[in-house]
mmCIF file of C-alpha atoms in Angstrom:
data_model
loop_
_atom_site.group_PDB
_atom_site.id
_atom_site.type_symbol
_atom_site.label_atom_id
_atom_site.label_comp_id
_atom_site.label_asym_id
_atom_site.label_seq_id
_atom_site.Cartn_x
_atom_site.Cartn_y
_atom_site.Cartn_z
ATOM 1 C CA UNK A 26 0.000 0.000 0.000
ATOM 2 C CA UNK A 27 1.282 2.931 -0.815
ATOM 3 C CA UNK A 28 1.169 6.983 0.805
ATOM 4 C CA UNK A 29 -0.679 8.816 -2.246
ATOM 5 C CA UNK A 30 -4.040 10.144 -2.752
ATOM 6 C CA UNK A 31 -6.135 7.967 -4.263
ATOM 7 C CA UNK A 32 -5.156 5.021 -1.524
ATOM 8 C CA UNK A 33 -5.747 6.711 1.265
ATOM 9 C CA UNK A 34 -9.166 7.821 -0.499
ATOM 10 C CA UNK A 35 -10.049 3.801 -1.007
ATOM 11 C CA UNK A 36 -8.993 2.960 2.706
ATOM 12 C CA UNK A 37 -10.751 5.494 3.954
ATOM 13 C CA UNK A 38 -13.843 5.322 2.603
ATOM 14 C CA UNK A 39 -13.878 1.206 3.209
ATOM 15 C CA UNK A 40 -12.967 1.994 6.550
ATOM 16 C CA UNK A 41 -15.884 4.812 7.071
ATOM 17 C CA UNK A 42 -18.113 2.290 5.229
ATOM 18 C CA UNK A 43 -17.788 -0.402 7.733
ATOM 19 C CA UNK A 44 -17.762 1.714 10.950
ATOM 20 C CA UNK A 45 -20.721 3.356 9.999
ATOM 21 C CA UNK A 46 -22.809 0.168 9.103
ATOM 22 C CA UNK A 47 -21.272 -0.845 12.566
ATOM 23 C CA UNK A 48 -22.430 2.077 14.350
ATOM 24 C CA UNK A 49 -25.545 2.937 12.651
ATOM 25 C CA UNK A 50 -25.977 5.285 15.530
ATOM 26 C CA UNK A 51 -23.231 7.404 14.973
ATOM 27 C CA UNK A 52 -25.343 9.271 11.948
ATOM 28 C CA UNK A 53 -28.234 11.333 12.408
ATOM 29 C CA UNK A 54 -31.527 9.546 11.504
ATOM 30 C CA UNK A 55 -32.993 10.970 7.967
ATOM 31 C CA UNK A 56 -36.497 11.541 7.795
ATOM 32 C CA UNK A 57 -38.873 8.489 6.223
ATOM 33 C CA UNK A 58 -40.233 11.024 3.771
ATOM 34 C CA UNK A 59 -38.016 13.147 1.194
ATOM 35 C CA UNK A 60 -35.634 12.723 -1.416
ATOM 36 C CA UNK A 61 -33.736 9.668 -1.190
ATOM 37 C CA UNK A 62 -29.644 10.365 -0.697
ATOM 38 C CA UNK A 63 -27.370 9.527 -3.943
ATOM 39 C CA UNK A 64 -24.209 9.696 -1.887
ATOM 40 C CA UNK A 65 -23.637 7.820 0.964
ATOM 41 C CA UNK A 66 -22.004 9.254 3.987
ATOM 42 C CA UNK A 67 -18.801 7.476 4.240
ATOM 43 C CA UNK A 68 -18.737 9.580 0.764
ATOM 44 C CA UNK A 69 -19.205 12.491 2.047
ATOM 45 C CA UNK A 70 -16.647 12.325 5.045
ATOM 46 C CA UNK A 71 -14.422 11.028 1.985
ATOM 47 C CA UNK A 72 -14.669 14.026 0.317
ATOM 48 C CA UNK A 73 -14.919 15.763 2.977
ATOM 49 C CA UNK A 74 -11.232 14.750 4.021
ATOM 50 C CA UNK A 75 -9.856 15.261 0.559
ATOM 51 C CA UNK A 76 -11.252 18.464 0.037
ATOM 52 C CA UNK A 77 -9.418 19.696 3.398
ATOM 53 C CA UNK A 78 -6.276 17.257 2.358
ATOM 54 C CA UNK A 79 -6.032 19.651 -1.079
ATOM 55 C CA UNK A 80 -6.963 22.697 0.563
ATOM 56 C CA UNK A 81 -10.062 24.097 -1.173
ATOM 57 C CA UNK A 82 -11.732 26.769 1.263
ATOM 58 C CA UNK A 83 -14.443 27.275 -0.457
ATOM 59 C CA UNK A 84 -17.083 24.597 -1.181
ATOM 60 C CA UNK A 85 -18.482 25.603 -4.483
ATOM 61 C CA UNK A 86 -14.757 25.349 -5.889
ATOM 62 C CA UNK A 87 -14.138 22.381 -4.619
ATOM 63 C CA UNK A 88 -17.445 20.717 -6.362
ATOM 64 C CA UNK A 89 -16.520 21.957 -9.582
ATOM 65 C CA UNK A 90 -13.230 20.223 -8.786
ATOM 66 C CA UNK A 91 -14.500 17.336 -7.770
ATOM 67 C CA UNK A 92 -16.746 17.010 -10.847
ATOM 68 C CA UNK A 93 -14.017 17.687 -13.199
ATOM 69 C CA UNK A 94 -11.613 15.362 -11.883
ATOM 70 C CA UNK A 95 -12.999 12.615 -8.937
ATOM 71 C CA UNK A 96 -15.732 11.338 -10.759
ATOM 72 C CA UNK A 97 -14.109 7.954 -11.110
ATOM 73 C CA UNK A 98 -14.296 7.556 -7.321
ATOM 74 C CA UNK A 99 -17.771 9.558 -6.493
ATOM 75 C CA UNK A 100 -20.148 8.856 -9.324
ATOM 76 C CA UNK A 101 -22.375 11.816 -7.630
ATOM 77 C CA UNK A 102 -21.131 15.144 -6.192
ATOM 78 C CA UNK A 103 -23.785 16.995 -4.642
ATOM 79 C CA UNK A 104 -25.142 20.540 -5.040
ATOM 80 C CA UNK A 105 -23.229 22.808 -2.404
ATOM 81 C CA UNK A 106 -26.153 23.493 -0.499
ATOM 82 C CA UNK A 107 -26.649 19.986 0.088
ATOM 83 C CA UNK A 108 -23.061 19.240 0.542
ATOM 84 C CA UNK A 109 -23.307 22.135 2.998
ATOM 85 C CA UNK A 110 -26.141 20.786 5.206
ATOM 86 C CA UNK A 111 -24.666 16.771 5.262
ATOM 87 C CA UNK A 112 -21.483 18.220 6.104
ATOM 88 C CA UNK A 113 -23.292 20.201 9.255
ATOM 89 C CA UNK A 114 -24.956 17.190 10.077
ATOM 90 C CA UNK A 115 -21.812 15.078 10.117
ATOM 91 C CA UNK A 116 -20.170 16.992 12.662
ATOM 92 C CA UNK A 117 -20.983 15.063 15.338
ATOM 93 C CA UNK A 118 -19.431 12.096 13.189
ATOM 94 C CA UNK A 119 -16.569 13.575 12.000
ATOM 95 C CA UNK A 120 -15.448 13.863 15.674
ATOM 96 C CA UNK A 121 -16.201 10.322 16.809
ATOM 97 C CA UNK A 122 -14.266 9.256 13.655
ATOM 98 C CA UNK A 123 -11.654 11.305 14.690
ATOM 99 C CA UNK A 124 -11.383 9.316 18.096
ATOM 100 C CA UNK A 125 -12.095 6.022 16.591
ATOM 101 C CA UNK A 126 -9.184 6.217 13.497
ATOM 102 C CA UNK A 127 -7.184 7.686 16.785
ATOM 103 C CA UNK A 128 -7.218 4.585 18.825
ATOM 104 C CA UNK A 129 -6.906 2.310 15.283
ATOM 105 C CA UNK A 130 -3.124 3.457 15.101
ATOM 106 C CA UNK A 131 -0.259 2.209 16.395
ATOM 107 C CA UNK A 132 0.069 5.322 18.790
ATOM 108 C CA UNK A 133 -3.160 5.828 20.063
ATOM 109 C CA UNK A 134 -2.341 4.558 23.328
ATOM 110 C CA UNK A 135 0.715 7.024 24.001
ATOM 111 C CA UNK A 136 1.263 7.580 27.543
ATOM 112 C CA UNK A 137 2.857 11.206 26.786
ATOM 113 C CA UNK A 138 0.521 14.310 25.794
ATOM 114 C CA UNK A 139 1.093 17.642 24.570
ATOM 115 C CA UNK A 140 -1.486 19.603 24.951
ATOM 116 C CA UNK A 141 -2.327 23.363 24.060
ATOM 117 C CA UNK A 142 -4.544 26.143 22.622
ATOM 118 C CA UNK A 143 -4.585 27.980 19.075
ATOM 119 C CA UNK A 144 -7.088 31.040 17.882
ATOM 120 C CA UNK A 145 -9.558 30.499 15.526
ATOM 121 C CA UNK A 146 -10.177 34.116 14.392
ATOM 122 C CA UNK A 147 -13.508 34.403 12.960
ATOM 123 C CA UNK A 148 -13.991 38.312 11.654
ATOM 124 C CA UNK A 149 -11.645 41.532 11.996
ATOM 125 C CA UNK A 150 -14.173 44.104 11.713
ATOM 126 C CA UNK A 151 -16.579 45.889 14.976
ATOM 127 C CA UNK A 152 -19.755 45.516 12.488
ATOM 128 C CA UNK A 153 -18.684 41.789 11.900
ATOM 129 C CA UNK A 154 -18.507 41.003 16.104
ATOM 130 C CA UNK A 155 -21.984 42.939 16.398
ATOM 131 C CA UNK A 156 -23.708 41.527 13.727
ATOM 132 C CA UNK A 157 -22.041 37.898 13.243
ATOM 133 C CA UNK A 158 -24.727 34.880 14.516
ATOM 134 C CA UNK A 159 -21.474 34.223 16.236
ATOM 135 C CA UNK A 160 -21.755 36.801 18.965
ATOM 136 C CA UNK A 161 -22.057 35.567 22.174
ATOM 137 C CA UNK A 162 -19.515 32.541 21.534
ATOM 138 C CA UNK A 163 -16.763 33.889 19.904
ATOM 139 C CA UNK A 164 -15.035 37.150 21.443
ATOM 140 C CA UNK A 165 -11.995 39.456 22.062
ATOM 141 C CA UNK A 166 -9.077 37.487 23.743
ATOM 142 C CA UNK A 167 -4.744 37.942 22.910
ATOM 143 C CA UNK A 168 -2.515 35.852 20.726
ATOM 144 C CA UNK A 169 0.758 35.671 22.574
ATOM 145 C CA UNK A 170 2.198 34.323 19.186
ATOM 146 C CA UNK A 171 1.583 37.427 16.914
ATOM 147 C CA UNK A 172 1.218 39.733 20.135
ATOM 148 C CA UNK A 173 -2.185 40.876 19.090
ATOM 149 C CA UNK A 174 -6.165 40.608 20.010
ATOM 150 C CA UNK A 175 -8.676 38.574 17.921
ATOM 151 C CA UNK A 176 -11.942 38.140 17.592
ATOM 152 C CA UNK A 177 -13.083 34.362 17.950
ATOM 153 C CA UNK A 178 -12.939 31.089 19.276
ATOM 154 C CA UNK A 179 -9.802 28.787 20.864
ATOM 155 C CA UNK A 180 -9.238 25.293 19.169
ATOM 156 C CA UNK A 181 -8.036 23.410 22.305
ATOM 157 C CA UNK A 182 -5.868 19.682 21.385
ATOM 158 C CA UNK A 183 -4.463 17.421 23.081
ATOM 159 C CA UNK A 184 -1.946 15.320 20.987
ATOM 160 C CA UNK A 185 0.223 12.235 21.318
ATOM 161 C CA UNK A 186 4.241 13.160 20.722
ATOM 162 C CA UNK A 187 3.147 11.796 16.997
ATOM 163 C CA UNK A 188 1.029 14.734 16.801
ATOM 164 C CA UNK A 189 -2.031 12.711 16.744
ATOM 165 C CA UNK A 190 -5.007 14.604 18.063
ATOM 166 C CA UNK A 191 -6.460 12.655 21.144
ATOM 167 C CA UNK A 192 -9.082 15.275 22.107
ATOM 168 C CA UNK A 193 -10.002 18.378 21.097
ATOM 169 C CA UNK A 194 -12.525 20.689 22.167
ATOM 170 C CA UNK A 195 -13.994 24.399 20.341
ATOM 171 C CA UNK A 196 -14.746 27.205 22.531
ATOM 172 C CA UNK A 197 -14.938 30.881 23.321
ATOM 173 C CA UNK A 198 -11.404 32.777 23.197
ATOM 174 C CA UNK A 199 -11.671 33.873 27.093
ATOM 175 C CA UNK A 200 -11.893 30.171 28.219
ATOM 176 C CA UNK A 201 -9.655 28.772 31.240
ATOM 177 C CA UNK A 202 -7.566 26.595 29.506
ATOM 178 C CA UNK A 203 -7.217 24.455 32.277
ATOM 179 C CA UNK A 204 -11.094 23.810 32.684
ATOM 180 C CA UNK A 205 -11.143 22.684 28.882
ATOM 181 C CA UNK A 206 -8.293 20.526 29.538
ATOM 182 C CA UNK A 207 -10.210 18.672 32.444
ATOM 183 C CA UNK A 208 -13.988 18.545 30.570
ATOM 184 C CA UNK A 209 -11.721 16.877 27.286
ATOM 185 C CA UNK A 210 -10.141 14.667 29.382
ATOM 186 C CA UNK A 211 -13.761 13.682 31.127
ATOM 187 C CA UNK A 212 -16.004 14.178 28.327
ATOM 188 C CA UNK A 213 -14.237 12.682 25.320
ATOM 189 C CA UNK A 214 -15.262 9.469 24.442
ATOM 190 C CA UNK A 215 -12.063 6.982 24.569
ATOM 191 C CA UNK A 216 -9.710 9.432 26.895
ATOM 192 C CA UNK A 217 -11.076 8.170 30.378
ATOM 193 C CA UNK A 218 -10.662 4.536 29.384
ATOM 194 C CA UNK A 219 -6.674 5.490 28.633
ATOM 195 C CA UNK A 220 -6.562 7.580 31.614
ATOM 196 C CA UNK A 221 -7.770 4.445 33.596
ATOM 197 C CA UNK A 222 -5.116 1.957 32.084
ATOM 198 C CA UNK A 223 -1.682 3.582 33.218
ATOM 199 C CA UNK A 224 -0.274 6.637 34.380
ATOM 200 C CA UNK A 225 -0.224 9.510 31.671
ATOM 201 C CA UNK A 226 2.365 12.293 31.231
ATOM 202 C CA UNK A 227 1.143 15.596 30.336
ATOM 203 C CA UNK A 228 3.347 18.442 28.884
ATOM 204 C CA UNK A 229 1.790 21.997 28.515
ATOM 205 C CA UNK A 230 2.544 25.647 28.921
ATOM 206 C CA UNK A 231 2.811 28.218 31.638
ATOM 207 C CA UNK A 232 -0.868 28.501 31.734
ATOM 208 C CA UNK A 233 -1.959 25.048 33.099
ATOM 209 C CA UNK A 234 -1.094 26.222 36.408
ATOM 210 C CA UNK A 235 -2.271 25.477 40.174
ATOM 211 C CA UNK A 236 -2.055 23.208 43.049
ATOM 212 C CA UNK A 237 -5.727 22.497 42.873
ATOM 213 C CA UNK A 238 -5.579 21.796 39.448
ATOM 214 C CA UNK A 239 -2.531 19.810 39.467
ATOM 215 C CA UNK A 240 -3.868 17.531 42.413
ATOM 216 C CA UNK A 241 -6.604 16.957 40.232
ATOM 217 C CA UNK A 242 -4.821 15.651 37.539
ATOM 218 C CA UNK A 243 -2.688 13.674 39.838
ATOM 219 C CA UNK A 244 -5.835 11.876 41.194
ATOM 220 C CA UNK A 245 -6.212 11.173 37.914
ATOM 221 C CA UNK A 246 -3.141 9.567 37.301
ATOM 222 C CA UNK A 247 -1.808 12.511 34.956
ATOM 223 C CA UNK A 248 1.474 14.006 36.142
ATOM 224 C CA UNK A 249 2.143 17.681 34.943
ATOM 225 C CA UNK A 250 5.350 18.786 33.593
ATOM 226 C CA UNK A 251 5.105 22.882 32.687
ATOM 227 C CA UNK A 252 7.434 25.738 32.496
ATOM 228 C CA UNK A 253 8.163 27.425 35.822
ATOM 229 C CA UNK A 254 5.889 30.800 36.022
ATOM 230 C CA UNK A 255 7.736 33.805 37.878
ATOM 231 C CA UNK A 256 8.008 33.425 41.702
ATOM 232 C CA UNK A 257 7.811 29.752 41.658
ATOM 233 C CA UNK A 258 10.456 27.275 42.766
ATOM 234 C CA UNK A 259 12.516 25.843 40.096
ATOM 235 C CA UNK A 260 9.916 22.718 38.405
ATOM 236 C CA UNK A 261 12.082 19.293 37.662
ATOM 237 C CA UNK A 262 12.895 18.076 34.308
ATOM 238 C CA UNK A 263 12.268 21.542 32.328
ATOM 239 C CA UNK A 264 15.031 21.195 30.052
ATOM 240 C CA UNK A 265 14.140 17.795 28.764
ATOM 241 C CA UNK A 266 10.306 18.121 27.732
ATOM 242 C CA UNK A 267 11.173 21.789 26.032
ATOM 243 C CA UNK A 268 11.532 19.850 22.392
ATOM 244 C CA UNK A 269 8.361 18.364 23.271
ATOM 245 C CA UNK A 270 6.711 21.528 23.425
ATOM 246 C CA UNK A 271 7.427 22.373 20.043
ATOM 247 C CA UNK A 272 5.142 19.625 18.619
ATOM 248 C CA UNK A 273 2.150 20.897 19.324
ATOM 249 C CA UNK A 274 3.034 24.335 17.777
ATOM 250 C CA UNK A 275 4.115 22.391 14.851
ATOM 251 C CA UNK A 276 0.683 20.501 15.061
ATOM 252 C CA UNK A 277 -1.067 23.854 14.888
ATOM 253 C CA UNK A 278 1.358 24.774 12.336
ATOM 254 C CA UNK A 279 0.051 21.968 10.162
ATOM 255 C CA UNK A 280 -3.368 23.041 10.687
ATOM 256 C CA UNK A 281 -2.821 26.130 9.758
ATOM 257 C CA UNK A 282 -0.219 26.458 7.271
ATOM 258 C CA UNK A 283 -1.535 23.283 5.503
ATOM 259 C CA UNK A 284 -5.392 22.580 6.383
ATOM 260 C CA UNK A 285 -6.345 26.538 6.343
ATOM 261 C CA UNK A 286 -7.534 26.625 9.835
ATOM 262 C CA UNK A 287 -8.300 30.119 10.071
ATOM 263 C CA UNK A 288 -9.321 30.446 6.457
ATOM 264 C CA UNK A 289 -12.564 27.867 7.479
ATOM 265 C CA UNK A 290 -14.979 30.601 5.965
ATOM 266 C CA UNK A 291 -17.818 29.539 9.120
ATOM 267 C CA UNK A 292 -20.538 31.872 9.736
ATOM 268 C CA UNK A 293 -22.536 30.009 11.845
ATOM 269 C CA UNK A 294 -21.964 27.876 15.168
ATOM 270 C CA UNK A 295 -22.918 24.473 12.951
ATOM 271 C CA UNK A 296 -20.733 25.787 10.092
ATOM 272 C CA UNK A 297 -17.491 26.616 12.555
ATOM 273 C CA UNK A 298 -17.670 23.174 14.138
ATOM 274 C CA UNK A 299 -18.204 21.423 11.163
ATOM 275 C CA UNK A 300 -15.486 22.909 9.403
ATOM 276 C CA UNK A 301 -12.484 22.529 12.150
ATOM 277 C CA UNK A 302 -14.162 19.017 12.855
ATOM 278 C CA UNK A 303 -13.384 18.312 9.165
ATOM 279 C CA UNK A 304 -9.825 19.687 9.649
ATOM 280 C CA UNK A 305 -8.523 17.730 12.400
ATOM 281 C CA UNK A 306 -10.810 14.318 11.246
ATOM 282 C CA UNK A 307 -8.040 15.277 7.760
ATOM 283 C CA UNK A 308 -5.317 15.558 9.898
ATOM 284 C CA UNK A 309 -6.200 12.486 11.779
ATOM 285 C CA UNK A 310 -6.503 10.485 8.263
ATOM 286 C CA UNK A 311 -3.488 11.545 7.486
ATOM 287 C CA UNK A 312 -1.824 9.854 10.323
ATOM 288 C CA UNK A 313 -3.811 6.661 10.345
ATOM 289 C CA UNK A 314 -3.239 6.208 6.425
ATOM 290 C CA UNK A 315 0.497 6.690 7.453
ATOM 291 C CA UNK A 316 1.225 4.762 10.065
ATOM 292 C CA UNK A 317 -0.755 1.617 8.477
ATOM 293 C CA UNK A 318 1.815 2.036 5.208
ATOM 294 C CA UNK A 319 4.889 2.694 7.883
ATOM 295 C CA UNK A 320 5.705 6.046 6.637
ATOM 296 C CA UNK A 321 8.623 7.502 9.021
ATOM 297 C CA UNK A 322 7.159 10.444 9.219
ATOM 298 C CA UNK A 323 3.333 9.672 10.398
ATOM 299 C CA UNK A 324 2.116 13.566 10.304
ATOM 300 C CA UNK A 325 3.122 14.311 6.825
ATOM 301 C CA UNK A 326 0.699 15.876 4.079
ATOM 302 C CA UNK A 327 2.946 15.878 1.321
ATOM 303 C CA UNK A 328 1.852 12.754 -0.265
ATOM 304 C CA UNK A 329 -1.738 14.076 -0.151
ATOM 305 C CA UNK A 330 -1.907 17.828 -0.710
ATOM 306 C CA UNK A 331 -1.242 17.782 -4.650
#
């Protein structure tokens, strides 16, 4: 098998195909009256994949693309408005597919996490924050990494030392980082079964701080390794997990720089979480195409984003 395009199409899609007739569950139920669907839906988390894989940002383009050149391996493209509204509906999906191709890898069970937060921005302009259908979720909060304010949400992931996303959570820009950290840890599906088996290590910045929540963790079974903040006593073992830090910048590098993460074009509260759902479910893919062909680099795109 081999790290290109096309395969990791096929094995996804057979993959999707069988969960889903496995977990009938996991899809919302369609109405018994209407128009009956032409494309199934382990098609359209296919294409939904590939179309983040090749970076098209906008929907309609990446129809006409799909048209011109994929027809081989979807006999029917939908309109964009219905693409649109499965794609909505499929959130929920995309993220429990995200968990399940997690834990089908080879390092789904890593007992080391990174774990961080990235902006989402979702408008620049005053009218845009007054009028958006997003006001009242996203808001004002600071990038430390460009040293300016935004206006939007916070993608919070946790991530194996792979870069594999193990949670992930979507909220408001002002939220305690620390309290998403515990409700992804409790409320993803998967995490508190790996929790349970063994003792986890968990490396983050200077802003997972404080006895109570450390002790919490530790109850857990989590041990915290952060930077010192100032007026603290020296922490152990600093020097050592700093290259670890770097991999979950590099993981929102990727999603960035690679899977247009703040280029999602969501107006909506459905449309944002669909979107970055479909982002990190690529991402995910990605990894689980590689690491079942034994690439040596499991979070590379380049065999898939041309």
């Amino acid at each position: 098998m081999d790290a290109d395009l096309d395969t990791l199409a096929t094995a996804l899609y057979v993959t999707c195909d069988d969960l889903l007739k496995a977990h009938p569950e996991r899809v919302a139920i369609r109405p018994a009256r209407g128009f009956a669907t032409r494309i199934s839906d382990a098609e359209m988390l296919t294409l939904a994949v590939l179309q983040a894989l090749l970076g098209f940002t906008s929907e309609r383009r990446w129809l006409r693309y799909a048209r011109a050149h994929l027809l081989g391996m979807f006999p029917t493209v939908p309109n964009q408005p219905g693409y649109n509204k499965r794609l909505r509906a499929l959130a929920p999906t995309m993220a429990w597919l995200t968990r399940t191709l997690a834990s089908m890898t080879g390092v789904g069970d890593d007992d080391t996490w990174v774990v961080d937060s990235t902006p989402v921005e979702c408008g620049r302009s005053r009218e845009t924050a007054k009028r958006s259908d997003l006001a009242g979720w996203a808001e004002y909060g600071y990038c430390a990494s460009h040293s300016r304010y935004f206006w939007g949400l916070r993608l919070h992931l946790v991530c194996t030392v792979h870069g594999l996303p193990v949670g992930w959570a979507l909220t408001g820009a002002k939220a305690d980082e620390r309290h998403v950290l515990c409700d992804i840890l409790t409320g993803t599906a998967g995490i508190a079964e790996i929790v349970a088996a063994g003792p986890h290590l968990v490396i983050a910045d200077k802003n997972y701080y404080g006895r109570i929540f450390e002790h919490e963790l530790a109850e857990a079974g989590i041990t915290l390794l952060r930077p010192t903040r100032k007026g603290e006593q020296p922490r152990g073992g600093e020097r050592f997990f700093k290259p670890l830090r770097q991999i979950i910048e590099s993981v929102n590098d990727t999603l960035k720089g690679q899977l247009d993460l703040e280029h999602h074009g969501g107006r909506t509260a459905a449309g944002v979480c669909a979107r970055i759902a479909q982002r990190v479910l690529a991402m995910t893919a990605a990894i689980w195409h590689n690491d079942r062909v034994g690439a040596n680099i499991r979070r590379s795109l380049t065999a898939y984003d041309h």
